[in-house]
Amino acid sequence: MEEKFEPQMVGFLCRWCSYQAADLAGTSRMKYQPNIVFTRVMCSSRVDPIFVIKAFFHGADGVIIAGCHPGDCHYQEGNYYARRRFALINKIFEKLNLEPERLRLAWISASEGPKFAKVTQDFVNDIRKIGPNRTRKEIFL
Amino acid sequence: MAKVLELGKSIDEGVRALLRFLLESGKIKGVLTLTKISRDDDVAYSLITNSELVEDTVPLYPLMPSNTAKLLTRLTLLEPMTEPIAAVVKPCELRGFIELIKLNQGSLENILFISSTCGGVYSLKTAEKGNVGEKLPQYWESIKKMEVPPDVRPTCKGCKYFLPYSADITVDLIGKEYNGKKCEILINTQKGEEFISGMEGELKEVEIPTEYIDSYRNKRLAEREKIFNEIRVEKFGLEELINIFGKCIGCHGCRTVCPICYCKLCYFDSRESDYKPINFETELERKDGMRIPPDTILYQIVRLTHISTSCVGCGMCSDICPVDIPLSIIFSMMGESVQGMFEYVPGKNVEEKMPLITFKTEEFVELEL
């Protein structure tokens, strides 16, 4: 019997902007699908590429990193470094043909509750279309 | 215009004469270079201080028992050299060391870098069988004819950075007769000039033609394309990754010999990468089985994120791989595309910041939401 596919995804939100946006979306009673498990980090640049890759190879169907808009980082420039790291991971996934569409980077400020809800919703919908990550069932990783 | 010191000796003798001069004049205290151990084919890096022992050195021997970048780091990690030494290095080793300098893993102070245009090196397996000596005449012959020597490491065949960046003194080999009567030593820096002044030979200012280098580079590029086409990473996907890396025995030798992997405690040796039974149990709830130990592919991909921006393509990793995974080609290919994206050439310029510790405010906007 075919199991119904329910995406299990991971997200990293910066404490100053995107996590606040998640709060705002919640208090504004906006609806979005609850498939992404979010982790709060002090800054988007706290996300070591290993977090993303480990999540991916342990079966996460998608990984999103969200932080302050460029220029608005609480630590002045953390998100610029985060962007370069994301570019690196994305390039490696793209070049190895490892479904880079399962990775996403978004800038969501503290006041953008609606954007948070939309980005989450869209990502989950996209992953539903792509289907489950093959690393979920793969033995020889 | 470049300054060239011309010696009426073979290149083989000329380089040794240079080392002898530097030691005897007291300008340097020691020479770090390849030295014969016993049989002709067994060589190891050593730091030699007695000029009589220069006889046993083989500075331009086409073999890389370990990447000198790593050795120079061992010498200079805690403090710079107190007295000047000369290091005879291959271009990729020098680039590797420059990358390590950027990572605060050594110091350039008091080191005179002598390098050469590089024809590539043989794999360690060739040396193990004692074949390098037999191959040498053929090796120097193909370099004279400006061809890519057969049987050298695959990454060497396709290496486009065979001209050393930031060497003080360069010995040009491409298109030259190794055992002939002429040895040209190019002096690239002020430092090089100071060290070499007083040495016997004819000092000239010459215009170095670039056409022959370009034509040789094109041969290498053609070879590179051929090698890259055999392993098409673009077509990998998860399945092919498992095919290629599945046989990895997890010895982590590639990490040990890699000049860029410098961490004293690797993530993959730390407790962080160990599993509690509950981790295995959780994993096995949705899987029918699990490779033990796990994380083979994860290890390679994480290593890619750590070193692909700095990979100099020296080829040590695939050379020591006990199960013959073509690591260096995969890493060279990945490195090329990652470095291209950041417009960065590892080891080219010690002042240039590494890609991940710098940024531009307007870039990669296509990746953001």
Short mmCIF file of C-alpha atoms in Angstrom, two decimals, chain B residues 2-179:
data_model
loop_
_atom_site.label_atom_id
_atom_site.label_comp_id
_atom_site.label_asym_id
_atom_site.label_seq_id
_atom_site.Cartn_x
_atom_site.Cartn_y
_atom_site.Cartn_z
CA ALA B 2 62.52 38.87 -16.44
CA LYS B 3 65.85 38.25 -14.81
CA VAL B 4 67.38 34.93 -15.67
CA LEU B 5 70.52 33.31 -14.36
CA GLU B 6 71.94 30.98 -16.95
CA LEU B 7 74.17 28.12 -15.87
CA GLY B 8 76.22 25.97 -18.20
CA LYS B 9 75.03 22.77 -16.57
CA SER B 10 72.15 20.39 -16.95
CA ILE B 11 68.97 21.40 -15.14
CA ASP B 12 69.45 18.44 -12.82
CA GLU B 13 72.92 19.66 -11.81
CA GLY B 14 72.01 23.34 -11.98
CA VAL B 15 69.35 23.14 -9.31
CA ARG B 16 71.67 21.24 -7.02
CA ALA B 17 74.40 23.80 -7.70
CA LEU B 18 71.96 26.49 -6.66
CA LEU B 19 71.13 24.68 -3.42
CA ARG B 20 74.81 24.07 -2.73
CA PHE B 21 75.60 27.74 -3.33
CA LEU B 22 72.84 28.88 -1.00
CA LEU B 23 74.02 26.56 1.77
CA GLU B 24 77.72 27.21 1.36
CA SER B 25 77.33 30.97 1.20
CA GLY B 26 75.47 30.78 4.48
CA LYS B 27 72.48 32.58 3.03
CA ILE B 28 70.24 29.76 4.09
CA LYS B 29 70.46 27.32 6.92
CA GLY B 30 68.72 24.40 5.32
CA VAL B 31 66.98 23.08 2.25
CA LEU B 32 63.66 21.29 2.31
CA THR B 33 63.61 19.04 -0.69
CA LEU B 34 63.20 15.50 -1.96
CA THR B 35 66.12 13.29 -1.04
CA LYS B 36 67.00 9.75 -1.97
CA ILE B 37 66.62 7.31 0.87
CA SER B 38 68.30 4.17 -0.40
CA ARG B 39 67.25 2.79 -3.71
CA ASP B 40 66.91 5.26 -6.54
CA ASP B 41 63.17 5.24 -6.41
CA ASP B 42 62.72 5.81 -2.72
CA VAL B 43 62.62 9.47 -1.93
CA ALA B 44 61.39 11.49 1.00
CA TYR B 45 61.28 15.12 1.93
CA SER B 46 63.97 16.19 4.30
CA LEU B 47 65.54 19.36 5.62
CA ILE B 48 69.21 19.26 4.76
CA THR B 49 71.81 21.56 6.29
CA ASN B 50 75.10 20.06 5.09
CA SER B 51 75.99 21.04 1.53
CA GLU B 52 77.73 17.71 0.99
CA LEU B 53 74.40 15.96 1.29
CA VAL B 54 72.99 18.00 -1.58
CA GLU B 55 74.46 15.25 -3.77
CA ASP B 56 71.67 12.95 -2.59
CA THR B 57 68.86 15.37 -3.23
CA VAL B 58 66.57 15.06 -6.23
CA PRO B 59 64.82 18.44 -6.15
CA LEU B 60 62.75 18.06 -9.31
CA TYR B 61 61.96 14.35 -8.98
CA PRO B 62 58.46 13.73 -10.34
CA LEU B 63 56.99 12.29 -7.20
CA MET B 64 55.02 13.74 -4.29
CA PRO B 65 55.38 11.47 -1.24
CA SER B 66 53.40 14.05 0.66
CA ASN B 67 52.25 17.55 -0.10
CA THR B 68 55.00 19.94 1.03
CA ALA B 69 52.37 22.45 2.08
CA LYS B 70 51.62 20.13 4.98
CA LEU B 71 55.30 19.79 5.86
CA LEU B 72 55.90 23.53 5.79
CA THR B 73 52.95 23.92 8.10
CA ARG B 74 54.51 21.48 10.51
CA LEU B 75 57.68 23.57 10.48
CA THR B 76 56.07 26.96 10.89
CA LEU B 77 52.75 26.43 12.66
CA LEU B 78 53.80 27.65 16.08
CA GLU B 79 56.44 30.16 15.06
CA PRO B 80 58.08 31.33 11.85
CA MET B 81 61.47 29.86 10.93
CA THR B 82 64.14 31.68 12.89
CA GLU B 83 66.75 31.22 10.19
CA PRO B 84 66.19 31.28 6.45
CA ILE B 85 65.56 28.01 4.65
CA ALA B 86 64.89 27.20 1.03
CA ALA B 87 62.01 24.99 0.04
CA VAL B 88 61.86 23.31 -3.34
CA VAL B 89 58.18 22.94 -4.04
CA LYS B 90 55.87 22.08 -6.87
CA PRO B 91 53.41 24.77 -7.96
CA CYS B 92 50.40 23.07 -6.36
CA GLU B 93 52.27 22.54 -3.11
CA LEU B 94 53.09 26.23 -3.00
CA ARG B 95 49.49 27.10 -3.68
CA GLY B 96 48.42 24.75 -0.92
CA PHE B 97 50.79 26.41 1.51
CA ILE B 98 49.51 29.87 0.58
CA GLU B 99 46.00 28.62 1.36
CA LEU B 100 47.23 27.33 4.72
CA ILE B 101 48.83 30.70 5.42
CA LYS B 102 45.44 32.27 4.87
CA LEU B 103 44.07 29.81 7.40
CA ASN B 104 46.74 30.88 9.92
CA GLN B 105 48.51 27.55 9.69
CA GLY B 106 52.04 28.73 9.09
CA SER B 107 54.29 31.56 8.14
CA LEU B 108 56.06 32.59 4.94
CA GLU B 109 58.77 34.35 6.86
CA ASN B 110 62.35 33.18 6.27
CA ILE B 111 61.41 30.76 3.53
CA LEU B 112 62.83 31.07 0.04
CA PHE B 113 60.55 29.33 -2.42
CA ILE B 114 62.18 27.58 -5.32
CA SER B 115 59.70 26.12 -7.75
CA SER B 116 59.54 24.91 -11.29
CA THR B 117 57.13 24.72 -14.13
CA CYS B 118 55.66 21.33 -13.45
CA GLY B 119 55.26 18.36 -15.72
CA GLY B 120 53.25 16.42 -13.17
CA VAL B 121 54.18 13.65 -10.79
CA TYR B 122 53.81 9.88 -10.82
CA SER B 123 51.42 8.20 -8.48
CA LEU B 124 52.79 6.67 -5.33
CA LYS B 125 51.73 3.27 -6.63
CA THR B 126 54.21 3.69 -9.47
CA ALA B 127 56.92 4.40 -6.93
CA GLU B 128 55.88 1.43 -4.84
CA LYS B 129 56.57 -0.87 -7.76
CA GLY B 130 59.94 0.82 -8.28
CA ASN B 131 59.00 2.02 -11.74
CA VAL B 132 59.74 5.71 -11.47
CA GLY B 133 63.43 5.35 -12.35
CA GLU B 134 62.59 3.49 -15.54
CA LYS B 135 60.07 6.10 -16.52
CA LEU B 136 62.31 9.11 -15.97
CA PRO B 137 63.94 9.25 -19.45
CA GLN B 138 60.50 9.10 -21.04
CA TYR B 139 59.23 11.74 -18.61
CA TRP B 140 61.93 14.28 -19.43
CA GLU B 141 61.63 13.47 -23.10
CA SER B 142 57.90 14.29 -23.17
CA ILE B 143 58.48 17.51 -21.25
CA LYS B 144 61.13 18.50 -23.75
CA LYS B 145 58.70 17.81 -26.56
CA MET B 146 56.11 19.79 -24.61
CA GLU B 147 53.78 16.85 -24.28
CA VAL B 148 51.84 15.67 -21.26
CA PRO B 149 53.90 12.78 -19.84
CA PRO B 150 51.98 9.51 -19.95
CA ASP B 151 51.23 7.67 -16.69
CA VAL B 152 51.46 10.71 -14.41
CA ARG B 153 48.64 11.32 -11.95
CA PRO B 154 45.38 11.97 -13.82
CA THR B 155 44.96 15.33 -12.06
CA CYS B 156 48.47 16.29 -13.14
CA LYS B 157 47.66 15.46 -16.75
CA GLY B 158 44.79 17.90 -16.66
CA CYS B 159 46.38 20.52 -14.41
CA LYS B 160 46.26 24.03 -15.79
CA TYR B 161 48.22 25.67 -12.98
CA PHE B 162 51.65 24.29 -13.81
CA LEU B 163 53.27 27.74 -13.54
CA PRO B 164 54.08 28.58 -9.94
CA TYR B 165 52.50 31.67 -8.42
CA SER B 166 54.52 33.55 -5.83
CA ALA B 167 57.74 31.51 -6.09
CA ASP B 168 60.94 33.52 -5.55
CA ILE B 169 62.92 31.43 -7.99
CA THR B 170 61.52 29.34 -10.82
CA VAL B 171 63.25 26.71 -12.90
CA ASP B 172 61.62 26.42 -16.27
CA LEU B 173 61.31 22.84 -17.48
CA ILE B 174 58.68 22.98 -20.20
CA GLY B 175 60.29 22.47 -23.59
CA LYS B 176 63.76 22.23 -22.03
CA GLU B 177 66.34 19.49 -22.12
CA TYR B 178 66.66 18.19 -18.57
CA ASN B 179 70.03 16.55 -18.98
#
